[in-house]
């Protein structure tokens, strides 16, 4: 993001806080420190009814990095991911405890509207899910339309930028008005990535984005993830350890305790986790001795 | 920088977004209102029929016939039961066997074609079936209970077949394979093993068809016509039925007659609802919400 | 599922016999439909060949108009309510409530139409007269005679009432078909849209319903077919006039009611006309059933394309 945009954002932020609904801040200068972490979790827990699926996770994620969540199946990685974009609560009977801070702001604060929160934290799903009744172009701008962007030039501009960033522009520029589902699996997933980044989220979550793709498409998406990390903070859940070591800067290893709740075992720079982890459990998993 | 945007998005309100939230809630309530609107007529109907019918529910109603004093609708009640029971006895075996053939023996292509045929049969308006019976059966069997049985039977047949087919389909292949592997012949596998497993479902099919048959009026209008006399088991002549009574009494001026129309409606409604509730309540638990 | 295991070799083995019996049953069923088909078509030929189609329609304008008008009114009532109710039951209602309400809605379909007719004659008609009919007649009705009503002497039976009643009767069908179709829309699509910051209703309107649209139209067609065939309830509230009414608040008739009330005593040519009308009704509802199957196949294709 260029410096021009950054300044615009800062001014925008101050102005709206002056005129915003929380009148208490309107006169005071902004003394909140800019958070150095894009995402900070303090003792976050996730429940399905009374069952605790994720137990006391605390971690910090740096901006513009790729963090991989790895671990055997069933240890809450996807659940934790869905806590981060407030999708976990869309299932009935679920609840979340602990503190989830996005750029220092509590994502679950009392004034926070989950609908707005989801615009800041985007998600790419395991199975590509382009909207079948929308064209490729309409798919990409769907998030922007929701945000209220009406100007055709702006929409077209962002669509092209996003599709270029998702390495899909050349393949679809002549068929933007064909249905989103007319693409191959790998292309569909890149389309989903394009529409996710079109709204310029703070964080992009990816839940095993390559597991439904063939090896060629997988490599393309991995390459894309590395490129996107220049502009976005990415958290990717993956079962594939080689993938984690290929795309991420930081890796978090999760496992399951006796009550079948997932917990964070160890989190460190990726090459450290894979060559010289601190925990025995980590090195066992990485060496393929279980999971 | 990014912090500022996050603060703005998460902590201040936006009029556009609150409008979206309001609209979301509004549509939620509108959809709920539609659901209530869908159910309201049922409540109104049950209430209305029950309150109008209750004053007229006396013993004479069930025992006497229209020409007795005091009048009753006994012939209609038992007429309906006879007609529908005769029809189901005739039609259920055909329907079940046909469903068995389609599910256990027929090729995939034939099954697709049969789906079409059954769909068409299910969609034939009951008046058209009545018309057919009037043209073809009545000349043979006369205006009689027999014709009525044929007419209702035609309407009940596709229900039996479709529902039985669905139930048979649910029986897992492993059950058939286990039986065949034990050396049980095909026909015994199908009748004793598969059907026994699917028994409650087949019963459901029969009950649903029966319920439909009880309530049919139009085909009976054209084939049986109704009568004032009591008729026990004579299918060669006219018979009365509850729907016919309701229909012909509905415009009457005399309060006892109208009252009996309500009473008949109540009996018919209670029967139909009871049969359906029994049948559906058993499947609701197994159905995924 | 077909197991083509041949039983024992002898011609009269129990296996062969059983299979033959079952096959006979299936053939009897198909034959019944075929016979109905043939008889009806043959019976209608005299009337259809005697006059050209335009004259035929003109001579029977009353019932044909009534059939079309009641069907349109029925769909206008049942469509929006049924679809919205289905949306509520699938998307908004808490699981337990949804099960109960769905059960209750489906129960409406079990009530015999003659009971509906009796209720409508005495309860619904009065409610309609005092509310909707009065409202429409005194507003649009002042300008458009089609919607007018003789306020001093409102008709006891009318095309409108019949249509409204049929609408109420087919709501359960619309609801149950729409429910299935909406439920078939994959959850992943909903999650994708909500994940981008959409409200529940926005997801329904911009993702779920467009995906389900073809199927829902098919459902409406099937319901329309059912509405066309409704006889006894309509007969009790439509009034039985053979002409095209000046307003929907006047009595009229439909093909089904004409057949039901006049067939038994009809003369030969009238009989043939009625049969011809019945055949038309049959073919129209046939066409609508087929349209519904096509629509269902299309929806399956759309939802399957979400790889």
Short mmCIF file of N, CA, C and O in Angstrom, two decimals, chain B residues 55-150:
data_model
loop_
_atom_site.label_atom_id
_atom_site.label_comp_id
_atom_site.label_asym_id
_atom_site.label_seq_id
_atom_site.Cartn_x
_atom_site.Cartn_y
_atom_site.Cartn_z
N UNK B 55 -71.68 -28.75 18.55
CA UNK B 55 -73.07 -28.83 19.02
C UNK B 55 -73.84 -29.98 18.38
O UNK B 55 -74.85 -30.44 18.92
N UNK B 56 -73.38 -30.43 17.22
CA UNK B 56 -74.17 -31.44 16.51
C UNK B 56 -73.65 -32.86 16.68
O UNK B 56 -74.15 -33.78 16.03
N UNK B 57 -72.65 -33.03 17.52
CA UNK B 57 -72.11 -34.37 17.68
C UNK B 57 -72.94 -35.14 18.70
O UNK B 57 -72.67 -35.13 19.88
N UNK B 58 -73.98 -35.82 18.23
CA UNK B 58 -74.72 -36.65 19.16
C UNK B 58 -74.73 -38.09 18.65
O UNK B 58 -74.22 -38.37 17.58
N UNK B 59 -75.28 -38.97 19.43
CA UNK B 59 -75.26 -40.38 19.05
C UNK B 59 -75.98 -40.62 17.74
O UNK B 59 -75.54 -41.41 16.91
N UNK B 60 -77.08 -39.90 17.54
CA UNK B 60 -77.88 -40.11 16.33
C UNK B 60 -77.05 -39.89 15.08
O UNK B 60 -77.22 -40.54 14.06
N UNK B 61 -76.13 -38.95 15.19
CA UNK B 61 -75.29 -38.62 14.04
C UNK B 61 -74.58 -39.85 13.51
O UNK B 61 -74.48 -40.08 12.31
N UNK B 62 -74.10 -40.65 14.44
CA UNK B 62 -73.29 -41.78 14.03
C UNK B 62 -74.09 -43.02 13.72
O UNK B 62 -73.59 -43.95 13.12
N UNK B 63 -75.34 -43.04 14.19
CA UNK B 63 -76.09 -44.28 14.06
C UNK B 63 -77.20 -44.19 13.02
O UNK B 63 -77.50 -45.17 12.35
N UNK B 64 -77.78 -43.00 12.90
CA UNK B 64 -78.92 -42.88 11.99
C UNK B 64 -78.50 -42.47 10.60
O UNK B 64 -77.40 -42.01 10.35
N UNK B 65 -79.43 -42.62 9.70
CA UNK B 65 -79.22 -42.22 8.31
C UNK B 65 -80.02 -40.98 8.01
O UNK B 65 -80.89 -40.59 8.79
N UNK B 66 -79.74 -40.36 6.89
CA UNK B 66 -80.39 -39.07 6.61
C UNK B 66 -81.91 -39.10 6.63
O UNK B 66 -82.55 -38.09 6.88
N UNK B 67 -82.50 -40.23 6.34
CA UNK B 67 -83.96 -40.23 6.28
C UNK B 67 -84.61 -40.64 7.59
O UNK B 67 -85.82 -40.62 7.72
N UNK B 68 -83.76 -41.00 8.56
CA UNK B 68 -84.33 -41.33 9.87
C UNK B 68 -84.65 -40.06 10.62
O UNK B 68 -84.25 -38.98 10.24
N UNK B 69 -85.42 -40.22 11.72
CA UNK B 69 -85.64 -39.06 12.58
C UNK B 69 -85.14 -39.38 13.96
O UNK B 69 -85.65 -40.30 14.58
N UNK B 70 -84.23 -38.71 14.60
CA UNK B 70 -83.51 -37.58 14.01
C UNK B 70 -82.45 -38.08 13.00
O UNK B 70 -81.96 -39.19 13.11
N UNK B 71 -82.12 -37.25 12.04
CA UNK B 71 -81.26 -37.72 10.95
C UNK B 71 -79.81 -37.83 11.41
O UNK B 71 -79.40 -37.24 12.40
N UNK B 72 -79.09 -38.64 10.69
CA UNK B 72 -77.69 -38.84 11.01
C UNK B 72 -76.90 -39.01 9.73
O UNK B 72 -77.46 -38.92 8.62
N UNK B 73 -75.64 -39.26 9.85
CA UNK B 73 -74.83 -39.44 8.64
C UNK B 73 -74.11 -40.76 8.69
O UNK B 73 -73.02 -40.91 8.14
N UNK B 74 -74.71 -41.71 9.37
CA UNK B 74 -74.05 -43.00 9.52
C UNK B 74 -73.66 -43.60 8.17
O UNK B 74 -72.57 -44.13 8.01
N UNK B 75 -74.58 -43.48 7.20
CA UNK B 75 -74.25 -44.13 5.92
C UNK B 75 -73.07 -43.47 5.24
O UNK B 75 -72.29 -44.11 4.55
N UNK B 76 -72.91 -42.17 5.49
CA UNK B 76 -71.78 -41.48 4.88
C UNK B 76 -70.47 -41.93 5.52
O UNK B 76 -69.49 -42.20 4.84
N UNK B 77 -70.50 -41.99 6.86
CA UNK B 77 -69.27 -42.37 7.55
C UNK B 77 -68.83 -43.77 7.13
O UNK B 77 -67.68 -43.98 6.72
N UNK B 78 -69.76 -44.69 7.23
CA UNK B 78 -69.35 -46.06 6.91
C UNK B 78 -69.16 -46.25 5.42
O UNK B 78 -68.38 -47.09 4.98
N UNK B 79 -69.88 -45.46 4.64
CA UNK B 79 -69.68 -45.52 3.20
C UNK B 79 -68.26 -45.11 2.83
O UNK B 79 -67.58 -45.79 2.05
N UNK B 80 -67.80 -44.00 3.41
CA UNK B 80 -66.43 -43.56 3.14
C UNK B 80 -65.44 -44.64 3.51
O UNK B 80 -64.52 -44.95 2.75
N UNK B 81 -65.65 -45.22 4.69
CA UNK B 81 -64.71 -46.24 5.14
C UNK B 81 -64.69 -47.43 4.19
O UNK B 81 -63.64 -47.95 3.83
N UNK B 82 -65.89 -47.82 3.77
CA UNK B 82 -65.94 -48.99 2.88
C UNK B 82 -65.27 -48.69 1.55
O UNK B 82 -64.48 -49.49 1.04
N UNK B 83 -65.61 -47.56 0.99
CA UNK B 83 -65.05 -47.22 -0.32
C UNK B 83 -63.53 -47.16 -0.27
O UNK B 83 -62.83 -47.75 -1.10
N UNK B 84 -63.03 -46.43 0.71
CA UNK B 84 -61.59 -46.24 0.78
C UNK B 84 -60.88 -47.55 1.11
O UNK B 84 -59.82 -47.85 0.54
N UNK B 85 -61.46 -48.32 2.01
CA UNK B 85 -60.81 -49.57 2.36
C UNK B 85 -60.78 -50.52 1.18
O UNK B 85 -59.77 -51.17 0.90
N UNK B 86 -61.92 -50.59 0.46
CA UNK B 86 -61.94 -51.46 -0.71
C UNK B 86 -60.89 -51.01 -1.72
O UNK B 86 -60.17 -51.82 -2.30
N UNK B 87 -60.79 -49.71 -1.90
CA UNK B 87 -59.83 -49.19 -2.87
C UNK B 87 -58.41 -49.53 -2.45
O UNK B 87 -57.60 -49.95 -3.27
N UNK B 88 -58.11 -49.36 -1.17
CA UNK B 88 -56.72 -49.62 -0.75
C UNK B 88 -56.40 -51.11 -0.84
O UNK B 88 -55.29 -51.49 -1.21
N UNK B 89 -57.40 -51.95 -0.55
CA UNK B 89 -57.15 -53.38 -0.65
C UNK B 89 -56.82 -53.75 -2.09
O UNK B 89 -55.96 -54.58 -2.37
N UNK B 90 -57.54 -53.11 -3.02
CA UNK B 90 -57.29 -53.43 -4.42
C UNK B 90 -55.97 -52.85 -4.91
O UNK B 90 -55.26 -53.48 -5.69
N UNK B 91 -55.66 -51.66 -4.46
CA UNK B 91 -54.55 -50.93 -5.06
C UNK B 91 -53.21 -51.16 -4.38
O UNK B 91 -52.17 -51.18 -5.03
N UNK B 92 -53.21 -51.34 -3.06
CA UNK B 92 -51.93 -51.46 -2.35
C UNK B 92 -51.05 -52.61 -2.88
O UNK B 92 -49.86 -52.39 -3.12
N UNK B 93 -51.60 -53.79 -3.08
CA UNK B 93 -50.73 -54.86 -3.59
C UNK B 93 -50.12 -54.49 -4.94
O UNK B 93 -48.93 -54.69 -5.17
N UNK B 94 -50.95 -53.94 -5.83
CA UNK B 94 -50.43 -53.57 -7.15
C UNK B 94 -49.32 -52.54 -6.99
O UNK B 94 -48.25 -52.65 -7.58
N UNK B 95 -49.60 -51.54 -6.17
CA UNK B 95 -48.62 -50.48 -6.00
C UNK B 95 -47.32 -50.98 -5.40
O UNK B 95 -46.23 -50.64 -5.87
N UNK B 96 -47.43 -51.78 -4.36
CA UNK B 96 -46.22 -52.26 -3.69
C UNK B 96 -45.42 -53.16 -4.63
O UNK B 96 -44.20 -53.04 -4.75
N UNK B 97 -46.13 -54.05 -5.32
CA UNK B 97 -45.42 -54.94 -6.25
C UNK B 97 -44.75 -54.14 -7.37
O UNK B 97 -43.61 -54.43 -7.76
N UNK B 98 -45.47 -53.13 -7.87
CA UNK B 98 -44.87 -52.32 -8.93
C UNK B 98 -43.62 -51.62 -8.42
O UNK B 98 -42.59 -51.58 -9.11
N UNK B 99 -43.70 -51.11 -7.21
CA UNK B 99 -42.53 -50.43 -6.65
C UNK B 99 -41.39 -51.42 -6.47
O UNK B 99 -40.23 -51.10 -6.71
N UNK B 100 -41.73 -52.62 -6.05
CA UNK B 100 -40.70 -53.65 -5.89
C UNK B 100 -40.03 -53.93 -7.23
O UNK B 100 -38.81 -53.99 -7.34
N UNK B 101 -40.85 -54.07 -8.27
CA UNK B 101 -40.25 -54.35 -9.57
C UNK B 101 -39.31 -53.22 -9.98
O UNK B 101 -38.17 -53.45 -10.40
N UNK B 102 -39.78 -51.97 -9.81
CA UNK B 102 -38.98 -50.84 -10.24
C UNK B 102 -37.69 -50.72 -9.46
O UNK B 102 -36.66 -50.32 -9.99
N UNK B 103 -37.75 -51.05 -8.18
CA UNK B 103 -36.55 -50.85 -7.37
C UNK B 103 -35.60 -52.03 -7.38
O UNK B 103 -34.39 -51.85 -7.25
N UNK B 104 -36.14 -53.23 -7.53
CA UNK B 104 -35.28 -54.40 -7.37
C UNK B 104 -34.90 -55.06 -8.69
O UNK B 104 -33.88 -55.74 -8.77
N UNK B 105 -35.70 -54.88 -9.71
CA UNK B 105 -35.45 -55.63 -10.94
C UNK B 105 -35.19 -54.74 -12.15
O UNK B 105 -34.52 -55.14 -13.07
N UNK B 106 -35.76 -53.57 -12.15
CA UNK B 106 -35.76 -52.80 -13.39
C UNK B 106 -34.41 -52.15 -13.68
O UNK B 106 -33.65 -51.84 -12.77
N UNK B 107 -34.14 -51.92 -14.95
CA UNK B 107 -32.90 -51.26 -15.34
C UNK B 107 -33.01 -49.77 -15.02
O UNK B 107 -34.09 -49.24 -14.82
N UNK B 108 -31.87 -49.11 -15.00
CA UNK B 108 -31.85 -47.69 -14.64
C UNK B 108 -32.70 -46.87 -15.60
O UNK B 108 -33.40 -45.94 -15.21
N UNK B 109 -32.62 -47.25 -16.87
CA UNK B 109 -33.38 -46.49 -17.86
C UNK B 109 -34.87 -46.59 -17.60
O UNK B 109 -35.60 -45.62 -17.66
N UNK B 110 -35.29 -47.81 -17.31
CA UNK B 110 -36.71 -48.01 -17.05
C UNK B 110 -37.15 -47.23 -15.82
O UNK B 110 -38.24 -46.65 -15.78
N UNK B 111 -36.27 -47.18 -14.83
CA UNK B 111 -36.61 -46.46 -13.61
C UNK B 111 -36.80 -44.98 -13.92
O UNK B 111 -37.72 -44.34 -13.41
N UNK B 112 -35.92 -44.41 -14.76
CA UNK B 112 -36.09 -43.00 -15.11
C UNK B 112 -37.42 -42.76 -15.79
O UNK B 112 -38.13 -41.80 -15.48
N UNK B 113 -37.74 -43.63 -16.72
CA UNK B 113 -39.02 -43.48 -17.41
C UNK B 113 -40.18 -43.61 -16.43
O UNK B 113 -41.17 -42.86 -16.49
N UNK B 114 -40.06 -44.52 -15.51
CA UNK B 114 -41.17 -44.73 -14.58
C UNK B 114 -41.35 -43.52 -13.69
O UNK B 114 -42.46 -43.20 -13.28
N UNK B 115 -40.24 -42.84 -13.36
CA UNK B 115 -40.37 -41.62 -12.56
C UNK B 115 -41.28 -40.64 -13.26
O UNK B 115 -42.14 -40.00 -12.65
N UNK B 116 -41.07 -40.55 -14.56
CA UNK B 116 -41.89 -39.64 -15.35
C UNK B 116 -43.35 -40.07 -15.30
O UNK B 116 -44.25 -39.26 -15.06
N UNK B 117 -43.56 -41.36 -15.52
CA UNK B 117 -44.94 -41.87 -15.54
C UNK B 117 -45.63 -41.60 -14.20
O UNK B 117 -46.76 -41.12 -14.16
N UNK B 118 -44.93 -41.88 -13.12
CA UNK B 118 -45.54 -41.67 -11.80
C UNK B 118 -45.78 -40.19 -11.55
O UNK B 118 -46.79 -39.79 -10.98
N UNK B 119 -44.82 -39.36 -11.96
CA UNK B 119 -45.01 -37.91 -11.81
C UNK B 119 -46.29 -37.48 -12.51
O UNK B 119 -47.07 -36.69 -11.99
N UNK B 120 -46.47 -38.00 -13.73
CA UNK B 120 -47.66 -37.63 -14.49
C UNK B 120 -48.92 -38.10 -13.76
O UNK B 120 -49.88 -37.35 -13.60
N UNK B 121 -48.87 -39.33 -13.30
CA UNK B 121 -50.06 -39.86 -12.60
C UNK B 121 -50.38 -39.06 -11.36
O UNK B 121 -51.54 -38.81 -11.04
N UNK B 122 -49.31 -38.65 -10.65
CA UNK B 122 -49.54 -37.86 -9.45
C UNK B 122 -50.15 -36.51 -9.79
O UNK B 122 -50.85 -35.91 -9.00
N UNK B 123 -49.83 -36.04 -11.01
CA UNK B 123 -50.28 -34.71 -11.38
C UNK B 123 -51.64 -34.66 -12.06
O UNK B 123 -52.15 -33.58 -12.30
N UNK B 124 -52.22 -35.81 -12.35
CA UNK B 124 -53.52 -35.78 -13.01
C UNK B 124 -54.56 -35.20 -12.06
O UNK B 124 -54.71 -35.68 -10.94
N UNK B 125 -55.26 -34.15 -12.48
CA UNK B 125 -56.25 -33.56 -11.58
C UNK B 125 -57.33 -34.59 -11.26
O UNK B 125 -57.72 -35.38 -12.12
N UNK B 126 -57.83 -34.58 -10.03
CA UNK B 126 -58.77 -35.62 -9.63
C UNK B 126 -60.05 -35.56 -10.45
O UNK B 126 -60.70 -36.58 -10.66
N UNK B 127 -60.37 -34.40 -10.95
CA UNK B 127 -61.60 -34.29 -11.76
C UNK B 127 -61.42 -35.02 -13.08
O UNK B 127 -62.36 -35.61 -13.63
N UNK B 128 -60.18 -35.01 -13.60
CA UNK B 128 -59.92 -35.70 -14.85
C UNK B 128 -60.05 -37.22 -14.65
O UNK B 128 -60.61 -37.92 -15.49
N UNK B 129 -59.56 -37.69 -13.51
CA UNK B 129 -59.72 -39.11 -13.21
C UNK B 129 -61.20 -39.44 -13.08
O UNK B 129 -61.69 -40.47 -13.57
N UNK B 130 -61.93 -38.54 -12.44
CA UNK B 130 -63.36 -38.75 -12.30
C UNK B 130 -64.04 -38.81 -13.66
O UNK B 130 -64.92 -39.63 -13.92
N UNK B 131 -63.58 -37.93 -14.54
CA UNK B 131 -64.14 -37.87 -15.89
C UNK B 131 -63.87 -39.19 -16.62
O UNK B 131 -64.76 -39.75 -17.27
N UNK B 132 -62.65 -39.66 -16.48
CA UNK B 132 -62.30 -40.93 -17.10
C UNK B 132 -63.19 -42.05 -16.57
O UNK B 132 -63.74 -42.85 -17.34
N UNK B 133 -63.35 -42.09 -15.25
CA UNK B 133 -64.18 -43.14 -14.66
C UNK B 133 -65.62 -43.02 -15.17
O UNK B 133 -66.28 -44.02 -15.46
N UNK B 134 -66.08 -41.80 -15.31
CA UNK B 134 -67.44 -41.59 -15.81
C UNK B 134 -67.60 -42.13 -17.23
O UNK B 134 -68.62 -42.72 -17.58
N UNK B 135 -66.54 -41.92 -18.03
CA UNK B 135 -66.64 -42.32 -19.43
C UNK B 135 -66.49 -43.83 -19.61
O UNK B 135 -67.10 -44.42 -20.50
N UNK B 136 -65.64 -44.44 -18.80
CA UNK B 136 -65.28 -45.83 -19.08
C UNK B 136 -65.82 -46.83 -18.06
O UNK B 136 -66.28 -47.89 -18.42
N UNK B 137 -65.77 -46.46 -16.79
CA UNK B 137 -66.13 -47.42 -15.76
C UNK B 137 -67.64 -47.43 -15.51
O UNK B 137 -68.24 -48.50 -15.35
N UNK B 138 -68.21 -46.24 -15.45
CA UNK B 138 -69.64 -46.17 -15.14
C UNK B 138 -70.49 -46.94 -16.15
O UNK B 138 -71.43 -47.63 -15.76
N UNK B 139 -70.19 -46.83 -17.43
CA UNK B 139 -70.96 -47.66 -18.37
C UNK B 139 -70.87 -49.15 -18.05
O UNK B 139 -71.81 -49.90 -18.29
N UNK B 140 -69.75 -49.58 -17.48
CA UNK B 140 -69.59 -50.99 -17.13
C UNK B 140 -70.22 -51.33 -15.79
O UNK B 140 -70.98 -52.27 -15.66
N UNK B 141 -69.87 -50.55 -14.77
CA UNK B 141 -70.30 -50.90 -13.43
C UNK B 141 -71.47 -50.07 -12.94
O UNK B 141 -71.92 -50.23 -11.82
N UNK B 142 -71.91 -49.15 -13.76
CA UNK B 142 -73.03 -48.33 -13.33
C UNK B 142 -72.62 -47.29 -12.32
O UNK B 142 -71.47 -47.23 -11.88
N UNK B 143 -73.61 -46.45 -11.95
CA UNK B 143 -73.33 -45.46 -10.93
C UNK B 143 -73.33 -46.21 -9.61
O UNK B 143 -74.36 -46.41 -8.99
N UNK B 144 -72.18 -46.63 -9.17
CA UNK B 144 -72.14 -47.52 -8.02
C UNK B 144 -70.87 -47.33 -7.23
O UNK B 144 -69.94 -46.66 -7.67
N UNK B 145 -70.88 -47.98 -6.09
CA UNK B 145 -69.68 -47.92 -5.25
C UNK B 145 -68.48 -48.50 -5.98
O UNK B 145 -67.36 -48.04 -5.80
N UNK B 146 -68.73 -49.53 -6.79
CA UNK B 146 -67.63 -50.13 -7.53
C UNK B 146 -66.89 -49.11 -8.39
O UNK B 146 -65.66 -49.04 -8.39
N UNK B 147 -67.67 -48.28 -9.11
CA UNK B 147 -67.02 -47.26 -9.94
C UNK B 147 -66.22 -46.30 -9.07
O UNK B 147 -65.12 -45.88 -9.42
N UNK B 148 -66.82 -45.94 -7.95
CA UNK B 148 -66.13 -45.02 -7.05
C UNK B 148 -64.81 -45.61 -6.58
O UNK B 148 -63.80 -44.91 -6.52
N UNK B 149 -64.84 -46.91 -6.27
CA UNK B 149 -63.62 -47.55 -5.80
C UNK B 149 -62.53 -47.48 -6.86
O UNK B 149 -61.37 -47.18 -6.57
N UNK B 150 -62.91 -47.73 -8.11
CA UNK B 150 -61.92 -47.66 -9.19
C UNK B 150 -61.34 -46.25 -9.30
O UNK B 150 -60.12 -46.06 -9.38
#
